[in-house]
Amino acid sequence: MIETKKHYDIPEEDVFLSGHFACPGCGEALAVRYVLNTMGPDTIAVVPPSCISIISGAQPYSSMKIPVYQTTLEASAASAAGIKRALIRQGKDHVNVLALAGDGGTYDIGFQALSGAAERNEDFVYVCLDNEGYMNTGAQKSGASPHLVNTAFTPGGKPTVKKNVVEIMAAHGIPYVATATTGFPDDLARKVAKARDMKGLRFIVVLTPCLAGWGVKDDEGVKVSRLAVDTGMWPLYEVEYGTKYTINRGPQGVPVMEYLKLQSRYRHLTPEMADELQRETDRAWELLQARATCVVSVSNAEPIP
Amino acid sequence: MSAVKLENPALDPALLQERRMLLKGNHAVSYGVMRCRPEVIAMYPITPQTPIVEKIADLALTGEIDAEIMTCESEHSAMSACITASLTGVRVFTASASQGLFLMHEMLHYASGARTPIVMPIVNRTLGSPWGFWPDQTDSLAQRDTGWIQFYTEGGQESLDMVIQAYKIAENPDVMLPAMVCHEAFYVSHALEPITVPSQADVDAYLPPFNPEHRLDVDRKESWGNVVTQEMFYRHRRDMGISMSHVPDLVTKADVEFAERFGRGYGGILEKYRCEDAEMYIVAFGAMCGTIREAVDQMREKNLPVGLLKIRLFRPFPVQAIQEAVAGIPRLVVMERNYSPGLGGILHQELKAALFGMENAPLVHGYLAGVGGVNVSVDRIEELTRKALAETPVVESVWV
């Protein structure tokens, strides 16, 4: 199991630069740093409208020392696939293609293109930077917004649960699916490196606390990220070829309220609502453990031909 | 990921020579695409376009086409992939029609904005609702503001030849804009005709490899699509307009060069058929031109001095060429197969705008003759021609 640390010594390439346009303390900028600096300079990035498109910089500036193509909100996976197919024809198969999309561009409007690319097992890395809503446009609800959360579109609390994009992507049978979050940067960087060195469609969803959108203090982004894992609301795990589960870090016995109380988007919660979220989290963790044990016992991970 | 290919496809050298084949209009397009050697082909089915990409899949299996084949989950993704593959520096192809073209609409603007010279045949079909499968050009005409060059063709041979010419024009460094080659559902797409597929060597000599100045490349580190200022956007759109303005001359040149090499020419921007001493031109584009030719022959036999003015290039709209072509002609009658509610026939309206301010401009009649794919026969064309000669035109397009 991975541990929390105060100091990290993660090898980084010089791809993501300082002076970018992210808010101070932004979880997404932290994630982008480890994603890009692990992917390395032989990478072409695809970015849809999202906070990442702002962070990557306005013309003529760029915070990323690699070619970046900014596409439309629903097209990231198709755009990435088109680049890779062209690179194959040019004999440049060694160049990585990376889609860097938000949760709206992944769980919602971009899902059709992503699912299509997964079905075709297109050869690129797709990283979803999940801040659980349309934060770039002012914190509206997305399919990634959790149950009962307050967003601009669900001021009374979201009535339905967060879409389980990890299991949906795993069900495509693609080579690699993983969760990660910024509070565990060594785990994030390891997963990106692992994905980078595989072929086919690789999907990593990174929980990236949005300080403004979640109502988190400027210096508590990492703390909130770690609590998401330690309460069990965001277990860290990997699924290879839809069957081989590896759980990296699950809940550490911390009640979900410890995570929720640091975020103003949950301040309307009643004790009953908090209990409901605790029960849902416990049940989801049980399900994940069961799935991890049972699926591995019936089938070894097999590459897609 | 890539398409399955037959093992060791033994390509008969004869396949690379000029071939005379009996082909549907859509399959003629497929063979034209084959000769253009696109490297990435994105496909999604929609009636009546599907035979184009089905045939391409067959040709890829036998090795006659050597390309990355992407069987996309939607037209939107097909166009999205074409844009980035083109930006990465390879020649790309896709095709669409009707609803599929409309699903692409957002990406059509993106393609021209990114200056990607994609060539995409459109098989013109009615738009829902209600459902229909009939020839009607409203689908591609409704894309006239997307920054795509648009050609309208009359038959399978012209479509095949225009695919080749379209790549040459679109990829010209002074243009770098995408192009549609539009032909109509069933009348052209599914009609069998004797077709000449040019030799690979001749097409290679006519169409140079695609080698764009800018591309997504880790060694160059150029990016595309970043947020720009108002002034940058203004300049970008102005530059697109300048590129569009180069197109008419290049269309003429491409047609002349094509005729020299292949022995077939189409008149470039427009074609005049039996227009000598005409009192009136019938102005049309697409498949209806074939029927109008016969009607003109029939009317000439009866000493009715009318001719056909076939518009081949619709975007950019060739205002100067049209003004020159109609100078001194008293009347024009537009017969068309499309409709913009609240405006009328789109060619009718564009034509009138093109003639505005012209000295001694002809009177212009606009007849919504073939909307929804209704048959416009030779006799019907004669009837409509006589009607136009006998009446004063009204401002609006007329349901006849």
XYZ file of C-alpha atoms in Angstrom:
705
model
C 0.000 0.000 0.000
C 1.251 3.476 -0.782
C 1.982 5.831 2.098
C 1.591 9.551 2.691
C 4.872 11.462 2.754
C 6.092 14.979 3.417
C 8.877 14.860 0.861
C 8.885 13.356 -2.590
C 11.746 12.676 -4.918
C 9.924 12.097 -8.200
C 11.938 12.218 -11.420
C 10.576 14.984 -13.636
C 11.203 16.052 -17.213
C 11.120 19.761 -17.969
C 7.781 19.961 -19.806
C 5.324 21.865 -17.570
C 6.541 25.343 -16.744
C 5.914 27.823 -13.953
C 4.083 31.062 -14.715
C 0.952 29.296 -15.889
C -2.569 30.646 -15.427
C -3.901 28.321 -12.698
C -5.336 29.658 -9.410
C -2.918 29.604 -6.454
C -2.922 26.156 -4.873
C -4.730 24.561 -7.839
C -4.921 20.786 -7.636
C -5.177 20.464 -11.363
C -1.905 22.340 -11.996
C -0.213 19.981 -9.545
C -1.629 16.996 -11.402
C -0.646 18.400 -14.803
C 2.915 18.874 -13.538
C 3.329 15.202 -12.662
C 1.436 14.003 -15.728
C 3.387 16.074 -18.271
C 6.755 15.817 -16.591
C 6.350 12.042 -16.485
C 5.059 11.701 -20.048
C 8.147 13.595 -21.225
C 8.994 15.768 -24.223
C 8.123 13.167 -26.886
C 4.450 13.890 -26.319
C 1.692 15.719 -28.163
C -1.154 16.865 -25.925
C -4.839 17.328 -26.723
C -6.777 19.688 -24.490
C -10.501 20.481 -24.693
C -12.145 23.574 -23.173
C -11.529 23.191 -19.433
C -9.299 24.637 -16.744
C -6.401 22.871 -18.510
C -6.981 24.941 -21.634
C -6.558 28.062 -19.483
C -3.568 26.653 -17.602
C -1.851 25.738 -20.872
C -1.769 29.423 -21.657
C -3.229 31.962 -24.074
C -1.648 32.533 -27.485
C 1.259 33.271 -27.981
C 2.267 31.832 -24.594
C 2.327 28.212 -23.479
C 3.041 26.582 -20.159
C 3.735 23.294 -21.906
C 6.962 22.721 -23.840
C 5.287 20.278 -26.233
C 2.802 20.676 -29.109
C -0.690 21.222 -27.703
C -3.861 20.968 -29.778
C -6.935 22.550 -28.255
C -10.030 20.745 -29.433
C -13.749 21.011 -28.769
C -15.319 19.861 -25.524
C -16.633 16.511 -26.763
C -13.819 15.563 -29.128
C -10.690 14.923 -27.020
C -10.491 11.175 -27.582
C -11.208 11.402 -31.321
C -8.712 14.234 -31.721
C -6.020 12.292 -29.875
C -6.711 9.203 -31.977
C -6.357 11.202 -35.195
C -2.913 12.461 -34.161
C -1.725 8.967 -33.268
C -2.948 7.467 -36.534
C -1.048 10.146 -38.449
C 2.092 9.554 -36.369
C 1.900 5.838 -37.165
C 1.833 6.685 -40.876
C 4.810 9.001 -40.408
C 6.854 6.280 -38.702
C 6.753 8.197 -35.414
C 4.971 5.583 -33.349
C 7.321 6.331 -30.422
C 5.698 9.744 -29.898
C 3.106 9.659 -27.100
C -0.294 11.230 -27.500
C -1.949 12.486 -24.330
C -5.506 13.732 -23.909
C -5.882 15.983 -20.876
C -9.570 16.561 -20.268
C -11.754 17.646 -17.390
C -14.588 15.606 -15.919
C -17.275 17.363 -17.968
C -15.304 16.623 -21.116
C -14.926 12.999 -20.013
C -17.920 11.772 -18.009
C -20.467 13.842 -19.940
C -20.087 15.401 -23.361
C -16.822 13.671 -24.271
C -17.915 10.200 -23.255
C -19.124 9.006 -26.645
C -15.792 9.776 -28.304
C -13.920 8.231 -25.375
C -15.989 5.052 -25.435
C -15.539 4.805 -29.199
C -11.778 5.218 -28.879
C -11.731 2.592 -26.126
C -13.717 0.138 -28.236
C -11.184 0.636 -31.053
C -8.343 0.457 -28.487
C -6.772 3.581 -29.964
C -3.180 4.072 -28.861
C -2.962 7.045 -26.492
C -3.081 8.027 -22.828
C -6.266 9.731 -21.640
C -6.002 11.573 -18.338
C -9.211 12.916 -16.840
C -8.571 15.698 -14.341
C -11.667 15.238 -12.215
C -12.654 18.229 -10.103
C -16.219 16.993 -9.924
C -17.961 19.676 -11.919
C -17.752 22.355 -14.590
C -15.401 24.457 -12.501
C -14.046 26.576 -15.349
C -17.548 27.953 -15.988
C -18.386 28.487 -12.317
C -18.940 25.131 -10.597
C -21.928 23.622 -12.342
C -22.902 19.989 -11.879
C -21.357 17.293 -14.068
C -21.792 13.537 -14.166
C -18.724 13.428 -11.922
C -20.311 15.569 -9.187
C -20.878 13.446 -6.077
C -24.198 12.687 -4.432
C -25.732 15.553 -2.401
C -23.056 18.077 -3.373
C -23.968 21.716 -3.851
C -23.229 23.047 -7.334
C -24.505 26.050 -9.286
C -27.012 23.706 -10.949
C -27.896 21.719 -7.815
C -28.115 24.346 -5.096
C -30.048 21.991 -2.832
C -27.596 19.121 -3.300
C -27.185 16.764 -6.254
C -29.931 14.136 -6.122
C -27.995 11.358 -7.898
C -24.652 9.650 -7.366
C -21.332 10.204 -9.157
C -20.977 8.225 -12.367
C -18.493 5.383 -11.892
C -16.331 6.153 -14.902
C -13.563 3.833 -13.713
C -15.713 0.721 -13.907
C -17.288 1.870 -17.168
C -13.872 2.303 -18.759
C -12.629 -0.967 -17.283
C -15.633 -2.709 -18.827
C -14.260 -1.761 -22.264
C -11.414 -4.215 -21.566
C -8.735 -1.615 -22.364
C -5.149 -2.285 -21.218
C -5.090 0.122 -18.305
C -7.495 2.041 -16.086
C -6.430 3.721 -12.849
C -7.498 6.249 -10.263
C -5.056 8.722 -8.736
C -5.071 12.007 -6.861
C -2.702 14.868 -6.184
C -2.220 14.031 -2.498
C -0.283 10.939 -3.556
C 1.996 12.318 -6.295
C 4.361 9.328 -6.325
C 1.414 7.023 -7.006
C 0.188 9.418 -9.725
C 3.612 9.628 -11.390
C 4.083 5.856 -11.240
C 0.719 5.285 -12.897
C 1.427 7.818 -15.623
C 4.814 6.175 -16.292
C 3.201 2.756 -16.378
C 0.508 3.978 -18.769
C 3.083 5.776 -20.930
C 5.019 2.552 -21.474
C 1.981 0.486 -22.487
C 0.148 0.394 -25.843
C -3.547 0.849 -26.581
C -5.970 3.080 -24.735
C -4.852 3.874 -21.220
C -7.187 5.833 -18.941
C -6.284 7.542 -15.668
C -8.782 9.591 -13.688
C -7.122 11.976 -11.254
C -9.169 13.551 -8.461
C -7.998 17.183 -8.432
C -9.511 19.339 -5.670
C -10.737 22.692 -6.987
C -10.199 25.185 -4.187
C -12.624 27.786 -5.529
C -15.270 25.345 -6.722
C -15.176 23.104 -3.657
C -14.738 25.876 -1.092
C -11.405 24.634 0.229
C -8.741 26.781 1.911
C -5.800 27.754 -0.285
C -3.369 25.534 1.610
C -5.625 22.510 2.105
C -5.864 21.066 -1.402
C -3.426 18.253 -0.716
C -5.001 17.520 2.656
C -8.450 17.241 1.087
C -7.068 15.009 -1.666
C -5.557 12.637 0.907
C -8.754 12.602 2.951
C -10.718 11.663 -0.176
C -8.632 8.482 -0.265
C -8.432 7.840 3.457
C -12.195 8.183 3.957
C -12.780 5.731 1.102
C -14.502 8.245 -1.139
C -11.695 7.958 -3.734
C -9.886 4.618 -3.423
C -6.675 4.360 -5.420
C -6.675 1.337 -7.703
C -5.775 -0.031 -11.114
C -7.611 -2.318 -13.532
C -5.719 -4.017 -16.361
C -7.590 -5.403 -19.363
C -10.843 -5.041 -17.477
C -10.054 -7.928 -15.145
C -6.874 -7.556 -13.107
C -7.578 -5.312 -10.121
C -4.862 -3.860 -7.892
C -5.960 -1.748 -4.936
C -3.190 0.706 -4.014
C -4.799 2.416 -1.047
C -8.281 2.110 0.365
C -10.069 3.761 3.318
C -8.029 4.186 6.487
C -10.957 4.240 8.904
C -11.453 8.003 8.682
C -15.162 9.033 8.679
C -16.298 10.789 5.461
C -17.298 13.834 7.530
C -13.581 14.581 8.040
C -13.346 15.052 4.259
C -16.689 16.799 3.780
C -16.290 19.375 6.533
C -13.280 20.984 4.857
C -15.392 21.903 1.802
C -18.080 24.580 1.706
C -19.848 22.715 -1.135
C -21.026 20.294 1.586
C -21.901 22.785 4.306
C -25.649 22.328 3.773
C -25.425 18.648 4.759
C -27.666 17.486 7.605
C -26.400 14.689 9.882
C -28.773 12.342 8.062
C -27.302 13.305 4.687
C -23.776 12.786 6.014
C -24.794 9.346 7.312
C -26.173 8.510 3.902
C -22.851 9.412 2.261
C -20.987 7.303 4.819
C -23.199 4.290 4.065
C -22.745 4.759 0.303
C -18.975 5.009 0.703
C -18.827 1.861 2.855
C -20.957 -0.030 0.361
C -18.860 1.139 -2.609
C -15.667 0.010 -0.878
C -17.163 -3.431 -0.163
C -18.205 -3.720 -3.797
C -14.766 -2.733 -5.039
C -13.059 -5.284 -2.791
C -15.459 -7.980 -3.904
C -14.928 -7.121 -7.553
C -11.151 -7.073 -7.109
C -11.116 -10.505 -5.487
C -13.711 -12.276 -7.532
C -12.795 -11.111 -11.018
C -9.116 -11.927 -10.643
C -9.980 -15.429 -9.441
C -11.912 -16.245 -12.603
C -9.725 -14.671 -15.249
C -6.153 -13.585 -15.727
C -5.554 -10.267 -17.436
C -5.222 -10.878 -21.139
C -4.103 -8.290 -23.657
C -6.590 -7.385 -26.336
C -5.360 -8.859 -29.629
C -6.376 -0.917 -34.177
C -5.523 -0.704 -37.841
C -7.610 -2.358 -40.488
C -7.020 -6.008 -41.175
C -5.259 -6.577 -44.491
C -5.093 -9.734 -46.573
C -1.681 -11.339 -46.196
C 0.731 -10.449 -48.966
C -1.819 -8.804 -51.177
C -0.330 -9.416 -54.601
C -1.218 -6.167 -56.276
C -1.698 -6.755 -59.952
C 0.252 -3.944 -61.707
C -2.728 -3.585 -64.015
C -4.650 -2.166 -61.052
C -2.369 0.871 -61.145
C -3.097 1.561 -64.798
C -6.009 3.551 -66.159
C -9.106 1.407 -65.816
C -12.502 1.632 -67.470
C -15.119 0.393 -65.005
C -18.873 0.323 -64.577
C -19.313 2.112 -61.247
C -21.922 3.749 -59.093
C -21.280 7.434 -58.506
C -20.257 6.720 -54.929
C -17.827 3.972 -55.928
C -16.332 6.321 -58.513
C -15.530 8.609 -55.598
C -13.909 5.706 -53.713
C -11.608 4.965 -56.638
C -10.741 8.644 -56.930
C -9.848 8.663 -53.239
C -7.692 5.562 -53.759
C -5.626 7.382 -56.378
C -5.085 10.352 -54.018
C -3.305 8.127 -51.435
C -4.828 9.519 -48.218
C -3.027 8.237 -45.115
C -5.834 8.437 -42.556
C -9.437 7.657 -43.490
C -12.213 8.095 -40.929
C -15.559 6.497 -41.678
C -19.085 6.368 -40.333
C -22.114 5.063 -42.223
C -25.070 7.127 -43.370
C -27.404 6.554 -46.285
C -26.718 7.392 -49.107
C -23.014 8.042 -48.482
C -22.119 4.611 -47.062
C -21.051 2.904 -50.335
C -18.154 5.372 -50.623
C -16.506 4.272 -47.396
C -17.588 0.620 -47.710
C -15.697 0.393 -50.980
C -12.716 2.086 -49.348
C -12.752 -0.564 -46.604
C -12.709 -3.254 -49.322
C -9.849 -1.541 -51.154
C -7.896 -1.316 -47.887
C -8.389 -5.048 -47.300
C -6.959 -5.905 -50.710
C -4.080 -3.469 -50.285
C -5.188 -1.149 -53.078
C -5.552 1.549 -50.433
C -2.761 1.780 -47.857
C -4.045 3.946 -44.995
C -4.997 3.994 -41.352
C -8.714 3.204 -41.319
C -10.698 4.637 -38.401
C -14.158 3.166 -37.966
C -15.486 5.967 -35.795
C -18.505 5.959 -33.504
C -19.921 9.161 -35.030
C -19.392 11.694 -37.769
C -18.379 14.208 -35.135
C -15.473 12.007 -34.113
C -14.646 11.192 -37.734
C -14.234 14.878 -38.515
C -12.390 15.521 -35.226
C -9.874 12.796 -36.087
C -9.476 14.061 -39.646
C -8.615 17.523 -38.360
C -5.847 16.362 -36.044
C -4.442 13.818 -38.490
C -4.270 16.572 -41.088
C -2.663 18.932 -38.573
C -0.081 16.241 -37.848
C 0.798 16.420 -41.529
C -0.902 13.645 -43.491
C -3.581 13.660 -46.178
C -6.959 12.588 -44.781
C -10.381 11.608 -46.057
C -13.915 11.184 -44.819
C -17.373 11.453 -46.386
C -20.834 12.251 -45.098
C -24.387 13.321 -45.839
C -27.459 14.931 -44.342
C -27.797 14.375 -40.568
C -24.207 13.173 -40.333
C -22.940 16.355 -41.900
C -25.025 18.298 -39.402
C -23.547 16.383 -36.485
C -20.147 17.459 -37.839
C -21.169 21.096 -38.140
C -19.191 22.311 -35.131
C -16.064 20.566 -36.379
C -16.484 21.942 -39.900
C -15.746 25.400 -38.556
C -12.898 23.925 -36.530
C -11.417 22.294 -39.637
C -11.333 25.461 -41.702
C -10.122 27.493 -38.723
C -7.268 25.021 -38.268
C -6.548 25.355 -42.013
C -6.760 21.615 -42.605
C -7.269 20.765 -46.306
C -9.599 17.830 -45.712
C -11.533 16.616 -48.753
C -15.001 15.324 -47.968
C -17.596 14.224 -50.501
C -21.161 14.974 -49.458
C -24.013 12.916 -50.862
C -26.830 15.444 -50.732
C -29.899 14.104 -48.924
C -32.963 15.618 -47.278
C -32.766 16.574 -43.628
C -35.197 15.383 -40.964
C -37.732 15.987 -39.789
C -39.690 14.337 -41.330
C -37.393 11.562 -42.479
C -36.536 11.214 -46.143
C -33.745 9.772 -48.228
C -34.153 11.982 -51.247
C -31.781 14.186 -53.186
C -31.838 17.710 -51.768
C -28.824 19.999 -51.455
C -29.947 21.884 -48.345
C -27.571 19.794 -46.200
C -24.330 21.002 -47.756
C -25.669 24.443 -48.663
C -26.456 25.027 -44.994
C -22.696 24.620 -44.385
C -21.885 27.520 -46.697
C -20.577 29.711 -43.843
C -18.237 27.086 -42.405
C -15.174 28.122 -44.395
C -15.194 25.054 -46.665
C -14.701 25.216 -50.395
C -17.753 23.660 -52.078
C -17.965 21.961 -55.457
C -21.202 20.577 -56.928
C -20.925 17.804 -59.493
C -23.269 16.300 -62.020
C -22.147 12.679 -62.306
C -19.809 9.991 -61.068
C -16.905 10.769 -63.393
C -16.992 14.430 -62.454
C -17.099 13.494 -58.742
C -14.076 11.200 -59.104
C -12.150 13.842 -60.980
C -13.140 16.603 -58.567
C -11.904 14.630 -55.543
C -8.462 14.662 -57.154
C -8.723 18.336 -58.112
C -10.130 19.263 -54.693
C -7.027 17.943 -52.912
C -4.825 19.917 -55.293
C -6.742 23.135 -54.706
C -7.300 22.704 -50.956
C -3.656 21.821 -50.255
C -2.270 24.757 -52.231
C -0.178 26.740 -49.701
C -2.133 29.879 -50.670
C -5.407 28.123 -49.754
C -5.077 25.479 -46.995
C -8.835 25.161 -46.535
C -11.044 22.053 -46.538
C -13.258 21.175 -49.489
C -16.570 19.398 -50.061
C -17.378 17.652 -53.315
C -21.166 17.387 -53.360
C -23.249 15.060 -55.463
C -26.857 14.068 -55.008
C -28.456 11.049 -53.424
C -29.288 8.149 -55.744
C -29.457 10.194 -58.992
C -25.664 10.266 -58.821
C -24.638 8.225 -55.787
C -26.258 4.949 -56.816
C -26.499 5.335 -60.598
C -24.169 3.081 -62.606
C -22.055 4.757 -65.242
C -18.997 3.824 -67.278
C -16.161 5.486 -65.381
C -12.515 6.039 -66.209
C -10.262 5.552 -63.186
C -7.041 7.374 -64.050
C -3.669 5.710 -63.683
C -1.804 6.043 -60.409
C 1.201 7.517 -62.197
C -0.894 10.268 -63.785
C -2.553 11.196 -60.491
C 0.816 11.171 -58.701
C 2.160 13.540 -61.355
C -0.891 15.805 -61.028
C -1.232 15.792 -57.234
C 1.991 16.340 -55.266
C 2.368 14.776 -51.769
C 0.876 16.774 -48.894
C 3.647 18.617 -47.099
C 2.235 21.411 -44.924
C 4.413 24.191 -43.591
C 3.005 23.873 -40.055
C 2.218 20.652 -38.194
C 1.926 19.058 -34.769
C 5.441 17.720 -34.302
C 7.445 17.197 -31.096
C 10.556 18.585 -32.810
C 8.805 21.796 -33.903
C 6.648 22.203 -30.772
C 4.021 24.228 -32.663
C 0.579 24.274 -31.027
C -2.866 25.017 -32.404
C -6.180 26.258 -31.037
C -5.014 28.298 -28.064
C -7.105 31.254 -26.872
C -6.389 34.358 -28.978
C -7.097 38.054 -28.600
C -9.800 39.876 -30.540
C -7.205 41.312 -32.889
C -5.678 37.893 -33.563
C -9.129 36.466 -34.299
C -9.872 39.364 -36.642
C -6.633 38.781 -38.559
C -7.241 35.029 -38.637
C -10.640 35.387 -40.248
C -9.387 38.043 -42.644
C -6.608 35.651 -43.711
C -9.164 32.902 -44.324
C -10.966 35.308 -46.629
C -7.757 36.073 -48.498
C -7.171 32.337 -48.945
C -10.734 31.907 -50.227
C -10.138 34.688 -52.749
C -7.327 32.630 -54.322
C -9.637 29.688 -54.943
C -11.491 30.672 -58.160
C -8.302 31.153 -60.196
C -6.853 27.942 -58.795
C -10.038 26.059 -59.718
C -9.679 27.256 -63.294
C -6.003 26.335 -63.347
C -6.601 22.916 -61.779
C -9.235 22.133 -64.402
C -7.001 23.206 -67.282
C -4.098 21.128 -65.977
C -6.445 18.209 -65.394
C -7.782 18.407 -68.937
C -4.239 18.518 -70.341
C -3.205 15.406 -68.457
C -6.404 13.360 -68.392
C -8.273 14.587 -71.464
C -11.349 15.675 -69.508
C -12.238 19.176 -68.389
C -15.322 20.687 -66.818
C -14.963 24.414 -67.357
C -13.552 25.100 -63.906
C -15.761 27.492 -61.953
C -18.760 27.188 -64.231
C -19.791 25.677 -67.517
C -21.905 27.151 -70.286
C -23.859 24.678 -72.378
C -25.341 25.875 -75.686
C -25.406 29.421 -74.457
C -24.730 31.046 -77.861
C -27.302 33.751 -78.696
C -29.400 32.736 -75.710
C -32.276 34.889 -74.448
C -32.204 33.121 -71.149
C -29.848 30.902 -69.151
C -31.127 28.166 -66.915
C -28.863 28.369 -63.868
C -28.425 25.197 -61.825
C -25.918 22.948 -60.119
C -25.634 19.265 -59.409
C -27.451 16.381 -61.048
C -30.263 18.504 -62.467
C -27.743 19.896 -64.965
C -27.754 16.559 -66.781
C -31.484 16.751 -67.355
C -31.290 20.430 -68.239
C -28.775 19.626 -70.993
C -31.354 17.355 -72.614
C -34.071 19.935 -72.130
C -31.886 22.615 -73.733
C -31.274 20.310 -76.715
C -35.021 19.731 -76.999
C -35.820 23.445 -76.785
C -33.075 24.411 -79.238
C -34.661 22.006 -81.724
C -37.831 24.030 -81.283
C -35.840 27.245 -81.823
C -36.138 28.346 -78.217
C -32.825 30.145 -77.614
C -31.919 29.035 -74.076
C -28.747 27.598 -72.558
C -27.480 26.071 -69.318
C -25.195 27.907 -66.897
C -23.875 25.240 -64.547
C -22.364 26.514 -61.323
C -19.584 24.156 -60.206
C -17.953 26.220 -57.463
C -20.350 27.486 -54.801
C -17.849 28.504 -52.087
C -16.213 30.835 -52.572
C -19.181 32.132 -54.588
C -17.623 33.119 -57.924
C -19.229 36.550 -58.266
C -16.871 37.896 -60.902
C -17.043 34.804 -63.112
C -20.843 34.807 -62.898
C -21.124 38.497 -63.756
C -18.905 37.942 -66.777
C -20.855 34.847 -67.805
C -24.272 36.535 -67.746
C -23.295 39.937 -69.186
C -25.718 40.865 -71.962
C -28.201 38.084 -71.176
C -31.737 39.430 -70.499
C -32.971 36.684 -68.180
C -31.837 33.928 -65.868
C -34.019 31.220 -64.348
C -32.688 29.295 -61.383
C -34.035 25.770 -60.921
C -32.946 24.232 -57.679
C -33.279 21.405 -55.236
C -32.880 23.058 -51.846
C -34.841 25.405 -49.623
C -34.062 27.871 -46.858
C -37.356 28.682 -45.071
C -37.762 32.427 -44.846
C -35.274 33.011 -47.658
C -36.090 30.687 -50.563
C -33.811 28.895 -52.968
C -30.263 29.378 -51.816
C -28.689 29.575 -55.275
C -31.423 32.005 -56.336
C -30.662 34.326 -53.443
C -26.885 34.102 -53.794
C -27.131 34.699 -57.514
C -29.229 37.845 -57.048
C -26.757 39.136 -54.471
C -23.909 38.461 -56.914
C -25.631 40.537 -59.610
C -26.487 43.453 -57.338
C -25.085 46.699 -58.728
C -24.211 45.124 -62.065
C -25.001 47.341 -65.015
C -27.818 45.882 -67.143
C -28.069 42.911 -64.828
C -30.414 40.187 -66.102
C -33.835 39.558 -64.582
C -33.677 36.560 -62.263
C -36.463 34.003 -61.827
C -36.143 31.551 -58.954
C -38.009 28.245 -59.106
C -38.018 25.751 -56.241
C -38.307 22.954 -58.746
C -36.812 19.882 -57.131
C -37.053 20.410 -53.355
C -37.263 17.110 -51.479
C -36.032 15.206 -54.505
C -39.164 15.521 -56.637
C -38.388 14.565 -60.214
C -37.647 17.433 -62.586
C -38.050 15.911 -66.024
C -36.967 17.222 -69.421
C -40.536 18.246 -70.233
C -40.939 19.872 -66.844
C -37.810 21.947 -67.463
C -39.196 23.073 -70.827
C -42.496 23.973 -69.170
C -40.724 26.003 -66.474
C -38.489 27.682 -69.039
C -41.503 28.792 -71.089
C -43.179 30.019 -67.893
C -40.147 32.152 -67.007
C -39.951 33.602 -70.519
C -43.604 34.623 -70.281
C -43.680 36.266 -66.860
C -42.046 39.055 -64.895
C -39.890 37.704 -62.086
C -40.883 38.256 -58.459
C -38.460 38.868 -55.638
C -39.153 35.584 -53.873
C -38.296 32.082 -54.964
C -41.435 30.472 -56.354
C -42.895 27.058 -55.540
C -43.681 25.732 -58.970
